[in-house]
PDB file of C-alpha atoms in Angstrom:
ATOM      1  CA  UNK A 881       1.754   3.784 -34.096  1.00 46.00           C
ATOM      2  CA  UNK A 882       4.147   0.829 -34.279  1.00 57.00           C
ATOM      3  CA  UNK A 883       3.222  -1.618 -37.020  1.00 66.00           C
ATOM      4  CA  UNK A 884       2.854  -5.295 -36.224  1.00 80.00           C
ATOM      5  CA  UNK A 885       5.946  -7.303 -37.192  1.00 90.00           C
ATOM      6  CA  UNK A 886       5.945  -9.227 -40.459  1.00 93.00           C
ATOM      7  CA  UNK A 887       8.104 -11.988 -41.906  1.00 93.00           C
ATOM      8  CA  UNK A 888      10.597  -9.319 -42.964  1.00 94.00           C
ATOM      9  CA  UNK A 889      10.878  -7.754 -39.513  1.00 96.00           C
ATOM     10  CA  UNK A 890      14.140  -8.120 -37.625  1.00 97.00           C
ATOM     11  CA  UNK A 891      13.341  -9.418 -34.147  1.00 97.00           C
ATOM     12  CA  UNK A 892      15.093  -8.546 -30.891  1.00 98.00           C
ATOM     13  CA  UNK A 893      14.414 -10.501 -27.704  1.00 98.00           C
ATOM     14  CA  UNK A 894      14.532  -8.602 -24.424  1.00 98.00           C
ATOM     15  CA  UNK A 895      15.570 -11.198 -21.834  1.00 98.00           C
ATOM     16  CA  UNK A 896      14.611 -10.634 -18.210  1.00 95.00           C
ATOM     17  CA  UNK A 897      13.889 -12.467 -14.937  1.00 95.00           C
ATOM     18  CA  UNK A 898      11.240 -11.736 -13.844  1.00 91.00           C
ATOM     19  CA  UNK A 899       9.571 -10.267 -16.908  1.00 93.00           C
ATOM     20  CA  UNK A 900       6.244  -8.936 -15.623  1.00 89.00           C
ATOM     21  CA  UNK A 901       7.743  -5.516 -14.841  1.00 84.00           C
ATOM     22  CA  UNK A 902       9.340  -5.056 -18.273  1.00 88.00           C
ATOM     23  CA  UNK A 903       7.815  -2.176 -20.243  1.00 87.00           C
ATOM     24  CA  UNK A 904      10.773  -1.339 -22.465  1.00 89.00           C
ATOM     25  CA  UNK A 905       9.164  -2.490 -25.725  1.00 93.00           C
ATOM     26  CA  UNK A 906       6.356   0.052 -25.258  1.00 92.00           C
ATOM     27  CA  UNK A 907       8.811   2.901 -25.859  1.00 92.00           C
ATOM     28  CA  UNK A 908      11.663   1.074 -27.585  1.00 94.00           C
ATOM     29  CA  UNK A 909       9.566  -0.067 -30.536  1.00 95.00           C
ATOM     30  CA  UNK A 910       8.281   3.445 -31.335  1.00 95.00           C
ATOM     31  CA  UNK A 911      11.866   4.723 -31.055  1.00 95.00           C
ATOM     32  CA  UNK A 912      13.101   2.094 -33.525  1.00 95.00           C
ATOM     33  CA  UNK A 913      10.293   2.997 -35.901  1.00 94.00           C
ATOM     34  CA  UNK A 914      11.327   6.658 -35.717  1.00 95.00           C
ATOM     35  CA  UNK A 915      14.854   5.557 -36.624  1.00 95.00           C
ATOM     36  CA  UNK A 916      13.453   3.855 -39.730  1.00 95.00           C
ATOM     37  CA  UNK A 917      14.071   0.314 -38.535  1.00 96.00           C
ATOM     38  CA  UNK A 918      11.670  -2.527 -39.334  1.00 96.00           C
ATOM     39  CA  UNK A 919      12.658  -4.191 -36.087  1.00 97.00           C
ATOM     40  CA  UNK A 920      10.547  -5.326 -33.152  1.00 97.00           C
ATOM     41  CA  UNK A 921      11.495  -5.890 -29.491  1.00 97.00           C
ATOM     42  CA  UNK A 922       9.599  -8.527 -27.539  1.00 96.00           C
ATOM     43  CA  UNK A 923      10.124  -9.431 -23.860  1.00 97.00           C
ATOM     44  CA  UNK A 924      10.942 -13.003 -22.853  1.00 98.00           C
ATOM     45  CA  UNK A 925      11.028 -14.477 -19.366  1.00 98.00           C
ATOM     46  CA  UNK A 926      14.335 -16.326 -19.049  1.00 98.00           C
ATOM     47  CA  UNK A 927      15.553 -17.811 -15.773  1.00 98.00           C
ATOM     48  CA  UNK A 928      19.294 -17.463 -15.132  1.00 97.00           C
ATOM     49  CA  UNK A 929      19.958 -21.192 -15.433  1.00 98.00           C
ATOM     50  CA  UNK A 930      18.285 -21.233 -18.855  1.00 98.00           C
ATOM     51  CA  UNK A 931      20.079 -18.237 -20.362  1.00 98.00           C
ATOM     52  CA  UNK A 932      22.610 -20.193 -22.412  1.00 98.00           C
ATOM     53  CA  UNK A 933      20.018 -22.575 -23.843  1.00 98.00           C
ATOM     54  CA  UNK A 934      17.632 -19.778 -24.775  1.00 98.00           C
ATOM     55  CA  UNK A 935      20.302 -17.739 -26.546  1.00 98.00           C
ATOM     56  CA  UNK A 936      21.509 -20.854 -28.386  1.00 98.00           C
ATOM     57  CA  UNK A 937      17.970 -21.509 -29.608  1.00 98.00           C
ATOM     58  CA  UNK A 938      17.365 -17.889 -30.679  1.00 98.00           C
ATOM     59  CA  UNK A 939      20.564 -17.937 -32.742  1.00 97.00           C
ATOM     60  CA  UNK A 940      18.989 -20.614 -34.933  1.00 97.00           C
ATOM     61  CA  UNK A 941      16.142 -18.278 -35.918  1.00 97.00           C
ATOM     62  CA  UNK A 942      17.299 -16.275 -38.931  1.00 95.00           C
ATOM     63  CA  UNK A 943      14.949 -13.349 -38.285  1.00 96.00           C
ATOM     64  CA  UNK A 944      16.449 -12.690 -34.830  1.00 98.00           C
ATOM     65  CA  UNK A 945      19.121  -9.993 -34.887  1.00 98.00           C
ATOM     66  CA  UNK A 946      20.141 -10.574 -31.284  1.00 98.00           C
ATOM     67  CA  UNK A 947      19.119  -9.992 -27.687  1.00 98.00           C
ATOM     68  CA  UNK A 948      18.849  -7.106 -25.259  1.00 98.00           C
ATOM     69  CA  UNK A 949      19.608  -7.933 -21.621  1.00 96.00           C
ATOM     70  CA  UNK A 950      18.184  -6.608 -18.398  1.00 91.00           C
ATOM     71  CA  UNK A 951      18.219  -7.875 -14.815  1.00 87.00           C
ATOM     72  CA  UNK A 952      19.843 -10.252 -13.936  1.00 92.00           C
ATOM     73  CA  UNK A 953      21.601 -11.378 -17.128  1.00 95.00           C
ATOM     74  CA  UNK A 954      24.138  -8.672 -18.040  1.00 94.00           C
ATOM     75  CA  UNK A 955      27.244 -10.099 -16.416  1.00 93.00           C
ATOM     76  CA  UNK A 956      26.467 -13.762 -17.144  1.00 96.00           C
ATOM     77  CA  UNK A 957      25.861 -12.985 -20.819  1.00 98.00           C
ATOM     78  CA  UNK A 958      29.223 -11.246 -21.149  1.00 97.00           C
ATOM     79  CA  UNK A 959      30.961 -14.504 -20.231  1.00 97.00           C
ATOM     80  CA  UNK A 960      29.101 -16.331 -23.033  1.00 98.00           C
ATOM     81  CA  UNK A 961      30.064 -13.937 -25.825  1.00 98.00           C
ATOM     82  CA  UNK A 962      32.578 -14.788 -28.528  1.00 98.00           C
ATOM     83  CA  UNK A 963      33.604 -11.150 -28.758  1.00 97.00           C
ATOM     84  CA  UNK A 964      33.105  -8.057 -26.611  1.00 98.00           C
ATOM     85  CA  UNK A 965      32.973  -4.449 -27.718  1.00 96.00           C
ATOM     86  CA  UNK A 966      35.051  -1.800 -25.920  1.00 94.00           C
ATOM     87  CA  UNK A 967      32.549  -1.080 -23.166  1.00 94.00           C
ATOM     88  CA  UNK A 968      31.786  -4.762 -22.633  1.00 96.00           C
ATOM     89  CA  UNK A 969      35.491  -5.550 -22.211  1.00 95.00           C
ATOM     90  CA  UNK A 970      36.013  -2.661 -19.828  1.00 91.00           C
ATOM     91  CA  UNK A 971      32.927  -3.279 -17.723  1.00 92.00           C
ATOM     92  CA  UNK A 972      32.584  -7.067 -17.813  1.00 93.00           C
ATOM     93  CA  UNK A 973      28.868  -6.889 -18.582  1.00 92.00           C
ATOM     94  CA  UNK A 974      26.697  -6.460 -21.689  1.00 96.00           C
ATOM     95  CA  UNK A 975      23.151  -5.343 -22.364  1.00 97.00           C
ATOM     96  CA  UNK A 976      23.118  -6.074 -26.106  1.00 98.00           C
ATOM     97  CA  UNK A 977      24.322  -9.106 -28.068  1.00 98.00           C
ATOM     98  CA  UNK A 978      24.322  -9.296 -31.863  1.00 98.00           C
ATOM     99  CA  UNK A 979      24.061 -12.576 -33.776  1.00 97.00           C
ATOM    100  CA  UNK A 980      25.615 -11.100 -36.946  1.00 95.00           C
ATOM    101  CA  UNK A 981      28.242 -13.216 -38.659  1.00 93.00           C
ATOM    102  CA  UNK A 982      27.342 -16.290 -36.650  1.00 94.00           C
ATOM    103  CA  UNK A 983      29.079 -14.923 -33.547  1.00 96.00           C
ATOM    104  CA  UNK A 984      27.862 -13.607 -30.226  1.00 98.00           C
ATOM    105  CA  UNK A 985      29.159 -10.041 -30.113  1.00 98.00           C
ATOM    106  CA  UNK A 986      28.220  -8.179 -26.959  1.00 98.00           C
ATOM    107  CA  UNK A 987      28.585  -4.639 -25.730  1.00 98.00           C
ATOM    108  CA  UNK A 988      27.230  -2.382 -23.016  1.00 97.00           C
ATOM    109  CA  UNK A 989      25.308   0.837 -23.652  1.00 96.00           C
ATOM    110  CA  UNK A 990      23.670   1.587 -20.268  1.00 95.00           C
ATOM    111  CA  UNK A 991      26.381   4.043 -19.254  1.00 96.00           C
ATOM    112  CA  UNK A 992      26.334   6.149 -22.400  1.00 94.00           C
ATOM    113  CA  UNK A 993      22.527   6.005 -22.429  1.00 95.00           C
ATOM    114  CA  UNK A 994      22.257   7.436 -18.925  1.00 96.00           C
ATOM    115  CA  UNK A 995      25.011   9.967 -19.537  1.00 96.00           C
ATOM    116  CA  UNK A 996      23.097  11.237 -22.557  1.00 95.00           C
ATOM    117  CA  UNK A 997      19.861  11.357 -20.526  1.00 96.00           C
ATOM    118  CA  UNK A 998      21.307  13.372 -17.629  1.00 97.00           C
ATOM    119  CA  UNK A 999      23.091  15.737 -20.001  1.00 96.00           C
ATOM    120  CA  UNK A1000      19.831  16.421 -21.842  1.00 96.00           C
ATOM    121  CA  UNK A1001      18.184  17.050 -18.451  1.00 97.00           C
ATOM    122  CA  UNK A1002      20.816  19.646 -17.590  1.00 97.00           C
ATOM    123  CA  UNK A1003      22.569  17.510 -14.980  1.00 98.00           C
ATOM    124  CA  UNK A1004      26.341  17.781 -15.066  1.00 97.00           C
ATOM    125  CA  UNK A1005      28.744  15.142 -13.732  1.00 98.00           C
ATOM    126  CA  UNK A1006      32.165  16.723 -14.219  1.00 98.00           C
ATOM    127  CA  UNK A1007      33.540  18.420 -11.120  1.00 98.00           C
ATOM    128  CA  UNK A1008      30.631  17.302  -8.923  1.00 98.00           C
ATOM    129  CA  UNK A1009      30.301  14.789  -6.075  1.00 98.00           C
ATOM    130  CA  UNK A1010      28.346  11.743  -7.275  1.00 98.00           C
ATOM    131  CA  UNK A1011      26.979   8.873  -5.159  1.00 98.00           C
ATOM    132  CA  UNK A1012      26.194   5.687  -7.036  1.00 98.00           C
ATOM    133  CA  UNK A1013      24.071   3.096  -5.223  1.00 98.00           C
ATOM    134  CA  UNK A1014      24.605  -0.435  -6.575  1.00 96.00           C
ATOM    135  CA  UNK A1015      27.397  -2.429  -8.176  1.00 95.00           C
ATOM    136  CA  UNK A1016      25.712  -4.777 -10.667  1.00 91.00           C
ATOM    137  CA  UNK A1017      25.950  -4.805 -14.450  1.00 90.00           C
ATOM    138  CA  UNK A1018      24.138  -1.517 -15.068  1.00 91.00           C
ATOM    139  CA  UNK A1019      25.932   0.133 -12.149  1.00 95.00           C
ATOM    140  CA  UNK A1020      29.301  -0.874 -13.567  1.00 95.00           C
ATOM    141  CA  UNK A1021      28.454   0.642 -16.941  1.00 95.00           C
ATOM    142  CA  UNK A1022      27.214   3.869 -15.373  1.00 97.00           C
ATOM    143  CA  UNK A1023      30.159   4.110 -12.978  1.00 97.00           C
ATOM    144  CA  UNK A1024      32.712   3.809 -15.787  1.00 97.00           C
ATOM    145  CA  UNK A1025      30.832   6.312 -17.972  1.00 96.00           C
ATOM    146  CA  UNK A1026      30.507   8.825 -15.137  1.00 98.00           C
ATOM    147  CA  UNK A1027      34.123   8.352 -13.991  1.00 97.00           C
ATOM    148  CA  UNK A1028      35.316   9.402 -17.441  1.00 96.00           C
ATOM    149  CA  UNK A1029      33.464  12.708 -16.948  1.00 97.00           C
ATOM    150  CA  UNK A1030      35.903  13.499 -14.102  1.00 97.00           C
ATOM    151  CA  UNK A1031      33.578  14.032 -11.133  1.00 98.00           C
ATOM    152  CA  UNK A1032      35.152  15.619  -8.054  1.00 98.00           C
ATOM    153  CA  UNK A1033      34.304  12.402  -6.250  1.00 98.00           C
ATOM    154  CA  UNK A1034      32.550   9.172  -7.220  1.00 98.00           C
ATOM    155  CA  UNK A1035      31.325   7.260  -4.188  1.00 98.00           C
ATOM    156  CA  UNK A1036      30.004   3.727  -4.671  1.00 98.00           C
ATOM    157  CA  UNK A1037      27.892   1.970  -2.071  1.00 97.00           C
ATOM    158  CA  UNK A1038      26.284  -1.449  -2.280  1.00 96.00           C
ATOM    159  CA  UNK A1039      24.579  -3.965  -0.028  1.00 94.00           C
ATOM    160  CA  UNK A1040      27.480  -6.367  -0.673  1.00 95.00           C
ATOM    161  CA  UNK A1041      30.599  -4.378   0.146  1.00 96.00           C
ATOM    162  CA  UNK A1042      32.908  -6.671  -1.833  1.00 96.00           C
ATOM    163  CA  UNK A1043      31.128  -5.794  -5.098  1.00 95.00           C
ATOM    164  CA  UNK A1044      31.361  -2.037  -4.574  1.00 97.00           C
ATOM    165  CA  UNK A1045      35.026  -2.351  -3.596  1.00 98.00           C
ATOM    166  CA  UNK A1046      35.767  -4.401  -6.707  1.00 97.00           C
ATOM    167  CA  UNK A1047      34.003  -1.858  -8.912  1.00 97.00           C
ATOM    168  CA  UNK A1048      35.923   1.030  -7.356  1.00 98.00           C
ATOM    169  CA  UNK A1049      39.210  -0.862  -7.746  1.00 97.00           C
ATOM    170  CA  UNK A1050      38.420  -1.730 -11.377  1.00 96.00           C
ATOM    171  CA  UNK A1051      37.729   1.918 -12.185  1.00 97.00           C
ATOM    172  CA  UNK A1052      40.899   3.038 -10.408  1.00 97.00           C
ATOM    173  CA  UNK A1053      42.928   0.503 -12.410  1.00 96.00           C
ATOM    174  CA  UNK A1054      41.434   1.575 -15.740  1.00 94.00           C
ATOM    175  CA  UNK A1055      41.310   5.310 -14.953  1.00 95.00           C
ATOM    176  CA  UNK A1056      44.171   6.056 -12.541  1.00 95.00           C
ATOM    177  CA  UNK A1057      43.240   9.728 -12.196  1.00 95.00           C
ATOM    178  CA  UNK A1058      39.643   9.021 -11.212  1.00 96.00           C
ATOM    179  CA  UNK A1059      38.575  10.043  -7.707  1.00 97.00           C
ATOM    180  CA  UNK A1060      36.589   6.929  -6.763  1.00 98.00           C
ATOM    181  CA  UNK A1061      36.001   5.080  -3.515  1.00 97.00           C
ATOM    182  CA  UNK A1062      33.658   2.488  -2.029  1.00 97.00           C
ATOM    183  CA  UNK A1063      32.024   2.407   1.377  1.00 96.00           C
ATOM    184  CA  UNK A1064      28.836   2.823   3.391  1.00 92.00           C
ATOM    185  CA  UNK A1065      27.815   6.289   2.288  1.00 93.00           C
ATOM    186  CA  UNK A1066      24.598   8.199   2.786  1.00 92.00           C
ATOM    187  CA  UNK A1067      23.429  10.821   0.323  1.00 95.00           C
ATOM    188  CA  UNK A1068      24.270  13.901   2.378  1.00 95.00           C
ATOM    189  CA  UNK A1069      26.872  16.141   0.827  1.00 93.00           C
ATOM    190  CA  UNK A1070      26.510  14.738  -2.676  1.00 98.00           C
ATOM    191  CA  UNK A1071      25.515  16.775  -5.725  1.00 98.00           C
ATOM    192  CA  UNK A1072      24.133  13.808  -7.677  1.00 98.00           C
ATOM    193  CA  UNK A1073      22.637  10.564  -6.324  1.00 98.00           C
ATOM    194  CA  UNK A1074      22.052   7.651  -8.697  1.00 98.00           C
ATOM    195  CA  UNK A1075      20.081   4.504  -7.831  1.00 98.00           C
ATOM    196  CA  UNK A1076      21.406   1.640  -9.959  1.00 96.00           C
ATOM    197  CA  UNK A1077      19.749  -1.137  -7.966  1.00 95.00           C
ATOM    198  CA  UNK A1078      16.431  -2.897  -8.532  1.00 91.00           C
ATOM    199  CA  UNK A1079      15.021  -1.349  -5.342  1.00 94.00           C
ATOM    200  CA  UNK A1080      11.926   0.581  -6.354  1.00 94.00           C
ATOM    201  CA  UNK A1081      10.904  -1.890  -9.023  1.00 89.00           C
ATOM    202  CA  UNK A1082       7.914  -2.857  -6.902  1.00 88.00           C
ATOM    203  CA  UNK A1083       5.745  -0.773  -4.619  1.00 91.00           C
ATOM    204  CA  UNK A1084       6.815  -1.215  -1.014  1.00 92.00           C
ATOM    205  CA  UNK A1085      10.468  -1.963  -1.799  1.00 94.00           C
ATOM    206  CA  UNK A1086      13.084  -0.760   0.638  1.00 95.00           C
ATOM    207  CA  UNK A1087      14.440   2.622  -0.407  1.00 96.00           C
ATOM    208  CA  UNK A1088      17.965   2.426  -1.885  1.00 97.00           C
ATOM    209  CA  UNK A1089      19.054   5.463   0.149  1.00 96.00           C
ATOM    210  CA  UNK A1090      17.448   7.627   2.825  1.00 96.00           C
ATOM    211  CA  UNK A1091      15.756  10.579   1.074  1.00 96.00           C
ATOM    212  CA  UNK A1092      15.948  12.571   4.316  1.00 96.00           C
ATOM    213  CA  UNK A1093      19.686  12.824   3.660  1.00 96.00           C
ATOM    214  CA  UNK A1094      19.155  14.317   0.206  1.00 97.00           C
ATOM    215  CA  UNK A1095      19.253  18.112  -0.043  1.00 95.00           C
ATOM    216  CA  UNK A1096      16.928  20.121  -2.307  1.00 96.00           C
ATOM    217  CA  UNK A1097      19.811  21.094  -4.591  1.00 97.00           C
ATOM    218  CA  UNK A1098      20.801  17.455  -5.187  1.00 98.00           C
ATOM    219  CA  UNK A1099      20.045  15.910  -8.581  1.00 98.00           C
ATOM    220  CA  UNK A1100      18.506  12.439  -8.253  1.00 98.00           C
ATOM    221  CA  UNK A1101      18.620   9.740 -10.909  1.00 98.00           C
ATOM    222  CA  UNK A1102      16.801   6.398 -10.672  1.00 97.00           C
ATOM    223  CA  UNK A1103      17.312   3.870 -13.462  1.00 95.00           C
ATOM    224  CA  UNK A1104      14.005   2.091 -12.710  1.00 93.00           C
ATOM    225  CA  UNK A1105      11.973   2.575 -15.896  1.00 89.00           C
ATOM    226  CA  UNK A1106       8.653   0.941 -15.062  1.00 85.00           C
ATOM    227  CA  UNK A1107       7.284   3.353 -12.463  1.00 91.00           C
ATOM    228  CA  UNK A1108       7.906   6.531 -10.538  1.00 95.00           C
ATOM    229  CA  UNK A1109       9.691   5.164  -7.512  1.00 96.00           C
ATOM    230  CA  UNK A1110       9.290   6.306  -3.935  1.00 97.00           C
ATOM    231  CA  UNK A1111      12.807   7.733  -4.112  1.00 97.00           C
ATOM    232  CA  UNK A1112      11.863   9.812  -7.151  1.00 97.00           C
ATOM    233  CA  UNK A1113       8.663  11.000  -5.448  1.00 97.00           C
ATOM    234  CA  UNK A1114      10.486  11.986  -2.257  1.00 97.00           C
ATOM    235  CA  UNK A1115      13.225  13.794  -4.162  1.00 97.00           C
ATOM    236  CA  UNK A1116      10.727  15.579  -6.377  1.00 97.00           C
ATOM    237  CA  UNK A1117       8.783  16.743  -3.332  1.00 97.00           C
ATOM    238  CA  UNK A1118      11.979  18.391  -2.061  1.00 96.00           C
ATOM    239  CA  UNK A1119      12.430  20.269  -5.317  1.00 97.00           C
ATOM    240  CA  UNK A1120      15.263  18.099  -6.614  1.00 98.00           C
ATOM    241  CA  UNK A1121      15.767  17.642 -10.325  1.00 97.00           C
ATOM    242  CA  UNK A1122      14.793  14.003 -11.009  1.00 97.00           C
ATOM    243  CA  UNK A1123      15.538  11.706 -13.951  1.00 97.00           C
ATOM    244  CA  UNK A1124      14.026   8.210 -14.280  1.00 95.00           C
ATOM    245  CA  UNK A1125      14.998   5.128 -16.236  1.00 93.00           C
ATOM    246  CA  UNK A1126      13.040   5.692 -19.453  1.00 93.00           C
ATOM    247  CA  UNK A1127      15.381   8.458 -20.714  1.00 95.00           C
ATOM    248  CA  UNK A1128      18.336   6.121 -20.134  1.00 94.00           C
ATOM    249  CA  UNK A1129      16.734   3.439 -22.283  1.00 92.00           C
ATOM    250  CA  UNK A1130      15.797   5.916 -24.999  1.00 93.00           C
ATOM    251  CA  UNK A1131      19.313   7.337 -24.922  1.00 93.00           C
ATOM    252  CA  UNK A1132      20.593   3.972 -26.142  1.00 94.00           C
ATOM    253  CA  UNK A1133      18.302   3.513 -29.128  1.00 95.00           C
ATOM    254  CA  UNK A1134      20.544   5.164 -31.725  1.00 93.00           C
ATOM    255  CA  UNK A1135      23.423   3.004 -30.464  1.00 94.00           C
ATOM    256  CA  UNK A1136      21.236  -0.113 -30.710  1.00 96.00           C
ATOM    257  CA  UNK A1137      20.278   0.872 -34.257  1.00 96.00           C
ATOM    258  CA  UNK A1138      23.928   0.869 -35.288  1.00 95.00           C
ATOM    259  CA  UNK A1139      24.932  -2.143 -33.196  1.00 97.00           C
ATOM    260  CA  UNK A1140      22.249  -4.536 -34.448  1.00 97.00           C
ATOM    261  CA  UNK A1141      22.509  -3.461 -38.087  1.00 94.00           C
ATOM    262  CA  UNK A1142      23.348  -6.720 -39.925  1.00 85.00           C
ATOM    263  CA  UNK A1143      25.134  -4.709 -42.628  1.00 84.00           C
ATOM    264  CA  UNK A1144      27.425  -2.780 -40.286  1.00 72.00           C
ATOM    265  CA  UNK A1145      31.120  -3.103 -40.986  1.00 52.00           C
TER     266      UNK A1145
END
């Protein structure tokens, strides 16, 4: 059982808008305890227009190690950082910002977290056809991480076509040998389908892709961590291998432990 924080506990704020769906601390805090960290994650409801002010205020609290970002703050926070780690620079979005050394140092761990989760679930990316739905901060991280695994094809589709086209072009520029394209794709013919949108966060949401177009041999990944989405249910009913968002979050905890360590070199 996670102990209650004390005056010696290093605090991490998980910033979200809205915040009522956020359940990350319920599994992140036990994971940090298992890693031997006297740290504690607490969710905070921060509206986009208030992000800069909130982060500025948290920096003044000496027991705050930094912030973890979820929807919709990942790209906006990257622009506020004094320094970006390698993934943050490549992707243009961050999901973790350290206050160490009096600077805002941000980096992105969503991609490596999900890659670790699907690997542990026995889902391969290399040499397979992968459809990624979404083009926001988390989608960018996942797309870059998956592209480096050399899939046979990485298709990116998004409600706003300009965002998916930009993401595909950014990957092609950084990884010239990557087979990546953007367009209006359905899930038929793909080996892996990944929902990187917020669709499914609430019951009754529109489905991110038509499950009727998903074959029983397709692996389905949904980064929503708060519930079993309708997409996951439909895919599971077909016999698909399904991975949700909690393993992605847990896959990042060792990285967070190193990143937020105030004594790291």
